Every structure is written in structure tokens, then in C-alpha cells.
Amino acid sequence: MITIATDDQFAGRGGTDPFERVVSRLNKFEPLGVVEASGLRRAVRRSALLQPYTELMRDTSREVTLLLTGMACQFRLMDNGRRQITGIIVPGDIFDFAFLAGNEPLGHFMTTTNSQVGRISARSYLALAEEHQSLMRATLRAAATASAIAHERVISLGSRVAVERVAHFICEMWHRLDVVGLVSAGNTYDVHLTQAELGDALGLSTVHVNRTLQVLRREMVVNWKQGRVTIENLLRLHELAGFDACYLNPAMPSD
Amino acid sequence: MITIATDDQFAGRGGTDPFERVVSRLNKFEPLGVVEASGLRRAVRRSALLQPYTELMRDTSREVTLLLTGMACQFRLMDNGRRQITGIIVPGDIFDFAFLAGNEPLGHFMTTTNSQVGRISARSYLALAEEHQSLMRATLRAAATASAIAHERVISLGSRVAVERVAHFICEMWHRLDVVGLVSAGNTYDVHLTQAELGDALGLSTVHVNRTLQVLRREMVVNWKQGRVTIENLLRLHELAGFDACYLNPAMPSD
DNA sequence: CGAAGTCTTGACTAGACTCAAGTTGGGTGG
DNA sequence: CCACCCAACTTGAGTCTAGTCAAGACTTCG
């Protein structure tokens, strides 16, 4: 498959192991020592390359699942046939934090593009976190951020109109992908999402998503073309969305 | 004030201490020993009776705040003047779990009726939870349930129409209040919420909430009158909402 | 080059919002 | 005890955002 070459996750930055994204991500929540970092590195098992639209099996209940490359989402199929995407998972993310409470994850997960995941047994992960409190804190902060993202989505769906909602989503993805080095020069990134999927995530019909994206394109704010997003006016985009990044970077009370 | 007598939170069940609601709630997530239960009981400080629409001060950052009686919500004021209520807090609930990650809570909290809260310093709470893993697990499960509720709200706002959304909300409150013994015979409970507030929680205008409630009343499904909810047809209500209570009762993998 | 999936466009519909004007009900003060 | 007041609830009319249906155009890939 030739497209792999254009897929910057696989190219990496000079061949960096995608697992390092997870470590550097956790590091941003709480600095990890070398011991716990290498402990994780040793414990992780990498999946084969997963096709787009592969559902992640529910055997994840006893495993911590990480997205290494590609893109994934959590979703629910409704009785009326609608599909609600409740969250987007980007490289470096832990799919679900239910393992912290010893619970089964609710909902389903699937890749939206070629992806690779890593798995660590929940038991080893928790043992490591128990031993190294820095890992525990990093994990709890990551979980808190995941909650904050869900919270912010409630606000989007509840009280933003289509343009604001789409703009907010694009801002959020920009910030989240930027942290893991997946925004390239010229403010371009790949969401690996179709307009229909964006609609399912934002509670909008495909047609309305399309028209909304056209407005943003016409106004020279952002150009979403075949899942490749180019932000042409970041400031204007933030204004339109009423975006405040603080929910992505949890404030820690000064100790 | 004569109304206090009609307010079943204050009457209690034979004068039970409302703090016991918190303990019994945590108990349902994970059985607590007597030591940690009485440790919490000793550490909690009770607020005076709070008026409706009292904003909980942000000094909650170093404290775990519990709702003992009444009702409260988390909300965000938008730039455009709209108010989005992102969560409802019922007696026995912990307001916010950010303290687990050592973070400041995001968002604002206020009571929606006469209420009493309890506070425990985050330090003591965490120390107790560190010492007694049952308390830690109960707390993590409570946090997971709070996440699940937020998740379910995303689904409601994203892909349920007004009737389903309102019905789902009423189901959820029924289940949550039932757990803490606040649903009385005849399937009646007090939400302590106006129709305008319900609208702000569900992303609907006040007028549309009103009309939706009228439909439910006319169909003899549920009667919402001045914040007092009487469910006349629980089965039909669940059907309308497509309600599945499993997100409120986290499945624990059989160990 | 053809097929499938995605994106785009137009026309129409419907669910929900806004504005504006009542009505009801509980609480207060004369 | 009644009149008044305010907040909450209700109703009607008109508008608009977003959804649906259906057809056509563009991409990508085999």
C-alpha cells in the first residue's frame, strides 16, 4: 500500500517508536522516572496493523489499551439506527480508564483508519502505578483530562450551533494532535474522519456538516478536505469556537 | 419556614444522619469497613443550610465536597449568555473528582434548592483511601460512574430528540434518587429544578421543555409539576427513553 | 476504466427557538 | 385575610436551524 508513505504516523520523526508518544504524553501530566517508563515499554504488546473500521474486541476489560498510531473512536449504536460517536482517540491516548475502577469499559471502540494499538495487562499496569506514584498521578490526570473532554462535548452539543461546534472540534483536535507532534507546519493535520463521522460525533447530519465546512472554507478559516485539515486562520477559528484550551491542560494547584 | 416539613431530605427516614447516605452510596460501589466509614464520618465538616442558587466557592480545590441534602448542579456560563448545566448532583454524590488527580475542578457548582454539603480535606480523604483500599476502589468506581453519566449525556444531546431526552433524564434521576432512598411510594420524587433549568441541562429552550412535558403528562407517562415528578408509567417511560440503567451500575468483571 | 465511497447541491420538511402575551401559584405585606 | 407580586409555567404565532430525500460530481483504488 503506497499510502503508508504519506501517513506521517508511520514515517514518524526519524523513525521514533510510536510508543514513545504514550510516554511523552504521560510525562506531560506528571514527569515519569526512567524505571516506570521502561517498565511500561517492556510490558506493552503491539498489535498488528489494524484496518480501518476494526472494532476493538471487548477482551480489553483486563487490558489497558493504548493507541500508538492512526485514529480511533468510541461510539454507541442507537436503536433508531443512528450512531453517536462519543469520543475520538488520538495517538498516545489510553482508550478507556474503566480499568482504574476495575470496571468493564462501556461502549464500543473502533479504528477509523489504519492504526496500531498497544496493550498492557491491567494487572501489570496497576502494579507498576502502585509502585511508582508518578505513573499513578500521570494516569489519574490523563483520566481527568478525558473526563474534561467529555464534559466539553456536553457543552458543545448542548449549547453551540453547528459552526461553533465544528470549529470547536477542529480546535480541540488541533491541540490534542499538536501535543503528540502530529500537526505539521502550515497548521495541517489528518483527522482520518469522514464528514459523516464528524456528523455522528457532533450530532449533526452529514449534509449539514458539509455545508458548515463550506462556510469555514469560504471564509478562509479552515480547509477540511478528505480528512486533511488545514487551519488558515487559527485566531479566527478560536474566536468562532469560543475555545479555551484550559480543559486540556489541567491546572495543578501550586503546591 | 413551614415548607421544610414537606422536604423529605430534612425529615429523613426517622432522623437518619444525611451523611450516612454518602457512606451507603460508597458501600454500593465497594463494601467499606467500619474503620474507613467512621474515619470519613469523623473527618467531614457540615456546612450551614445553603440557600437555593448558592454558588459553591472555588475553595473546594483542596477539599472533597459532598452533597448531603438538597440538590446541586455543575454549569458553565457561555459568552452568548446561555447557561449549560453539565451535571446534576444528588444527595450522596461527590461534587467533583478532580481532587483524585490533584487538579482544580473545572466549571462552577451551585445549589438549586435548600441544601447542605459536607467537606473533607482532600489530604485526609486521600490518606484514608491510601490506607484503606476499599475506600479507594469505591471512590474510583464513583468517579467512573460520574464519567459514565457524562458520557450518556453526550449521547442524549447528540442523538435523542426532545421527548427521548427528557424521558431519559427523568429515568436517570429516578434511578439515582432511588439508590439514596429519595423516591417515595407512588414513584414520586423532587428534582428541585425548574423547567428552565431542565432546558439548560438538556440543551432545549424552556418553551420546548414545557411542551415536551405536556406531551408526557397527556400520555399519562409522567407528571412534572413544580419540580415534583410523579412517574405514572415507568415501563413506557423507559421505552420512550431507550433507557438502560447499566451505566449507573458499573459491571465488575467476575474475579 | 469502472465501482464504491465520499463529497456536494437543491428542494422540501420538521423539530426546536424566539418573542410576546397571558395564567397560575406560593409568598409577602398591608 | 386579602391584594399584590414575582417567579414559574403556559399558550400562540412566526421563524430558522438543521434534518431528510434524492440526485449528481469527485476521488481513490482495483
JSON list of C-alpha atoms in Angstrom, two decimals, chain A residues 67-151:
[
{"chain": "A", "resi": 67, "resn": "LEU", "atom": "CA", "xyz": [-3.44, 3.97, 20.57]},
{"chain": "A", "resi": 68, "resn": "LEU", "atom": "CA", "xyz": [0.03, 4.05, 19.05]},
{"chain": "A", "resi": 69, "resn": "THR", "atom": "CA", "xyz": [-0.69, 5.25, 15.52]},
{"chain": "A", "resi": 70, "resn": "GLY", "atom": "CA", "xyz": [-3.76, 6.07, 13.47]},
{"chain": "A", "resi": 71, "resn": "MET", "atom": "CA", "xyz": [-7.07, 7.19, 14.91]},
{"chain": "A", "resi": 72, "resn": "ALA", "atom": "CA", "xyz": [-9.96, 5.58, 16.74]},
{"chain": "A", "resi": 73, "resn": "CYS", "atom": "CA", "xyz": [-13.27, 6.43, 18.33]},
{"chain": "A", "resi": 74, "resn": "GLN", "atom": "CA", "xyz": [-15.72, 5.32, 20.92]},
{"chain": "A", "resi": 75, "resn": "PHE", "atom": "CA", "xyz": [-19.30, 5.02, 19.77]},
{"chain": "A", "resi": 76, "resn": "ARG", "atom": "CA", "xyz": [-22.78, 3.78, 20.51]},
{"chain": "A", "resi": 77, "resn": "LEU", "atom": "CA", "xyz": [-25.28, 2.31, 18.06]},
{"chain": "A", "resi": 78, "resn": "MET", "atom": "CA", "xyz": [-28.75, 3.56, 18.89]},
{"chain": "A", "resi": 79, "resn": "ASP", "atom": "CA", "xyz": [-31.97, 1.63, 18.46]},
{"chain": "A", "resi": 80, "resn": "ASN", "atom": "CA", "xyz": [-33.12, 4.06, 15.77]},
{"chain": "A", "resi": 81, "resn": "GLY", "atom": "CA", "xyz": [-30.10, 3.23, 13.66]},
{"chain": "A", "resi": 82, "resn": "ARG", "atom": "CA", "xyz": [-28.22, 6.40, 14.47]},
{"chain": "A", "resi": 83, "resn": "ARG", "atom": "CA", "xyz": [-24.63, 6.13, 15.54]},
{"chain": "A", "resi": 84, "resn": "GLN", "atom": "CA", "xyz": [-23.29, 8.50, 18.16]},
{"chain": "A", "resi": 85, "resn": "ILE", "atom": "CA", "xyz": [-19.54, 8.88, 18.34]},
{"chain": "A", "resi": 86, "resn": "THR", "atom": "CA", "xyz": [-18.81, 9.87, 21.91]},
{"chain": "A", "resi": 87, "resn": "GLY", "atom": "CA", "xyz": [-15.11, 10.36, 21.76]},
{"chain": "A", "resi": 88, "resn": "ILE", "atom": "CA", "xyz": [-12.11, 10.49, 19.48]},
{"chain": "A", "resi": 89, "resn": "ILE", "atom": "CA", "xyz": [-8.92, 8.70, 20.46]},
{"chain": "A", "resi": 90, "resn": "VAL", "atom": "CA", "xyz": [-5.64, 10.06, 19.15]},
{"chain": "A", "resi": 91, "resn": "PRO", "atom": "CA", "xyz": [-2.15, 8.52, 19.27]},
{"chain": "A", "resi": 92, "resn": "GLY", "atom": "CA", "xyz": [-0.78, 8.48, 22.79]},
{"chain": "A", "resi": 93, "resn": "ASP", "atom": "CA", "xyz": [-4.25, 8.14, 24.33]},
{"chain": "A", "resi": 94, "resn": "ILE", "atom": "CA", "xyz": [-5.43, 5.39, 26.60]},
{"chain": "A", "resi": 95, "resn": "PHE", "atom": "CA", "xyz": [-8.74, 4.13, 25.18]},
{"chain": "A", "resi": 96, "resn": "ASP", "atom": "CA", "xyz": [-10.63, 3.85, 28.40]},
{"chain": "A", "resi": 97, "resn": "PHE", "atom": "CA", "xyz": [-9.98, 4.39, 32.08]},
{"chain": "A", "resi": 98, "resn": "ALA", "atom": "CA", "xyz": [-12.56, 1.98, 33.46]},
{"chain": "A", "resi": 99, "resn": "PHE", "atom": "CA", "xyz": [-9.71, -0.36, 34.41]},
{"chain": "A", "resi": 100, "resn": "LEU", "atom": "CA", "xyz": [-8.76, 2.08, 37.17]},
{"chain": "A", "resi": 101, "resn": "ALA", "atom": "CA", "xyz": [-12.00, 1.22, 38.92]},
{"chain": "A", "resi": 102, "resn": "GLY", "atom": "CA", "xyz": [-11.77, -2.43, 37.93]},
{"chain": "A", "resi": 103, "resn": "ASN", "atom": "CA", "xyz": [-14.80, -1.95, 35.68]},
{"chain": "A", "resi": 104, "resn": "GLU", "atom": "CA", "xyz": [-15.58, -3.15, 32.21]},
{"chain": "A", "resi": 105, "resn": "PRO", "atom": "CA", "xyz": [-15.44, -0.34, 29.67]},
{"chain": "A", "resi": 106, "resn": "LEU", "atom": "CA", "xyz": [-18.86, 0.80, 28.49]},
{"chain": "A", "resi": 107, "resn": "GLY", "atom": "CA", "xyz": [-19.42, 1.36, 24.80]},
{"chain": "A", "resi": 108, "resn": "HIS", "atom": "CA", "xyz": [-17.60, 0.18, 21.72]},
{"chain": "A", "resi": 109, "resn": "PHE", "atom": "CA", "xyz": [-14.34, 1.23, 20.17]},
{"chain": "A", "resi": 110, "resn": "MET", "atom": "CA", "xyz": [-13.14, 1.10, 16.61]},
{"chain": "A", "resi": 111, "resn": "THR", "atom": "CA", "xyz": [-10.34, 2.41, 14.46]},
{"chain": "A", "resi": 112, "resn": "THR", "atom": "CA", "xyz": [-11.22, 4.94, 11.79]},
{"chain": "A", "resi": 113, "resn": "THR", "atom": "CA", "xyz": [-8.05, 4.43, 9.76]},
{"chain": "A", "resi": 114, "resn": "ASN", "atom": "CA", "xyz": [-5.00, 2.19, 9.64]},
{"chain": "A", "resi": 115, "resn": "SER", "atom": "CA", "xyz": [-3.88, 2.01, 13.24]},
{"chain": "A", "resi": 116, "resn": "GLN", "atom": "CA", "xyz": [-1.72, 0.20, 15.68]},
{"chain": "A", "resi": 117, "resn": "VAL", "atom": "CA", "xyz": [-2.58, -0.30, 19.33]},
{"chain": "A", "resi": 118, "resn": "GLY", "atom": "CA", "xyz": [-0.54, -1.40, 22.29]},
{"chain": "A", "resi": 119, "resn": "ARG", "atom": "CA", "xyz": [-1.80, -3.47, 25.17]},
{"chain": "A", "resi": 120, "resn": "ILE", "atom": "CA", "xyz": [-0.63, -3.88, 28.72]},
{"chain": "A", "resi": 121, "resn": "SER", "atom": "CA", "xyz": [-2.32, -6.16, 31.18]},
{"chain": "A", "resi": 122, "resn": "ALA", "atom": "CA", "xyz": [-4.32, -4.06, 33.62]},
{"chain": "A", "resi": 123, "resn": "ARG", "atom": "CA", "xyz": [-2.73, -6.02, 36.43]},
{"chain": "A", "resi": 124, "resn": "SER", "atom": "CA", "xyz": [0.84, -5.09, 35.45]},
{"chain": "A", "resi": 125, "resn": "TYR", "atom": "CA", "xyz": [-0.11, -1.53, 34.72]},
{"chain": "A", "resi": 126, "resn": "LEU", "atom": "CA", "xyz": [-1.75, -1.07, 38.10]},
{"chain": "A", "resi": 127, "resn": "ALA", "atom": "CA", "xyz": [1.10, -2.83, 39.87]},
{"chain": "A", "resi": 128, "resn": "LEU", "atom": "CA", "xyz": [3.57, -0.50, 38.21]},
{"chain": "A", "resi": 129, "resn": "ALA", "atom": "CA", "xyz": [1.44, 2.52, 39.07]},
{"chain": "A", "resi": 130, "resn": "GLU", "atom": "CA", "xyz": [1.13, 1.32, 42.64]},
{"chain": "A", "resi": 131, "resn": "GLU", "atom": "CA", "xyz": [4.88, 1.10, 42.92]},
{"chain": "A", "resi": 132, "resn": "HIS", "atom": "CA", "xyz": [5.60, 4.37, 41.14]},
{"chain": "A", "resi": 133, "resn": "GLN", "atom": "CA", "xyz": [3.25, 7.09, 42.27]},
{"chain": "A", "resi": 134, "resn": "SER", "atom": "CA", "xyz": [4.34, 9.36, 39.44]},
{"chain": "A", "resi": 135, "resn": "LEU", "atom": "CA", "xyz": [2.79, 6.91, 36.98]},
{"chain": "A", "resi": 136, "resn": "MET", "atom": "CA", "xyz": [-0.37, 6.74, 39.07]},
{"chain": "A", "resi": 137, "resn": "ARG", "atom": "CA", "xyz": [-0.68, 10.52, 39.12]},
{"chain": "A", "resi": 138, "resn": "ALA", "atom": "CA", "xyz": [0.02, 10.79, 35.41]},
{"chain": "A", "resi": 139, "resn": "THR", "atom": "CA", "xyz": [-2.67, 8.20, 34.75]},
{"chain": "A", "resi": 140, "resn": "LEU", "atom": "CA", "xyz": [-5.21, 9.87, 37.01]},
{"chain": "A", "resi": 141, "resn": "ARG", "atom": "CA", "xyz": [-4.52, 13.18, 35.32]},
{"chain": "A", "resi": 142, "resn": "ALA", "atom": "CA", "xyz": [-4.94, 11.60, 31.92]},
{"chain": "A", "resi": 143, "resn": "ALA", "atom": "CA", "xyz": [-8.27, 10.21, 33.12]},
{"chain": "A", "resi": 144, "resn": "ALA", "atom": "CA", "xyz": [-9.29, 13.61, 34.43]},
{"chain": "A", "resi": 145, "resn": "THR", "atom": "CA", "xyz": [-8.49, 15.14, 31.06]},
{"chain": "A", "resi": 146, "resn": "ALA", "atom": "CA", "xyz": [-10.58, 12.51, 29.30]},
{"chain": "A", "resi": 147, "resn": "SER", "atom": "CA", "xyz": [-13.46, 13.47, 31.59]},
{"chain": "A", "resi": 148, "resn": "ALA", "atom": "CA", "xyz": [-12.93, 17.13, 30.85]},
{"chain": "A", "resi": 149, "resn": "ILE", "atom": "CA", "xyz": [-13.10, 16.40, 27.14]},
{"chain": "A", "resi": 150, "resn": "ALA", "atom": "CA", "xyz": [-16.41, 14.59, 27.58]},
{"chain": "A", "resi": 151, "resn": "HIS", "atom": "CA", "xyz": [-17.63, 17.47, 29.67]}
]
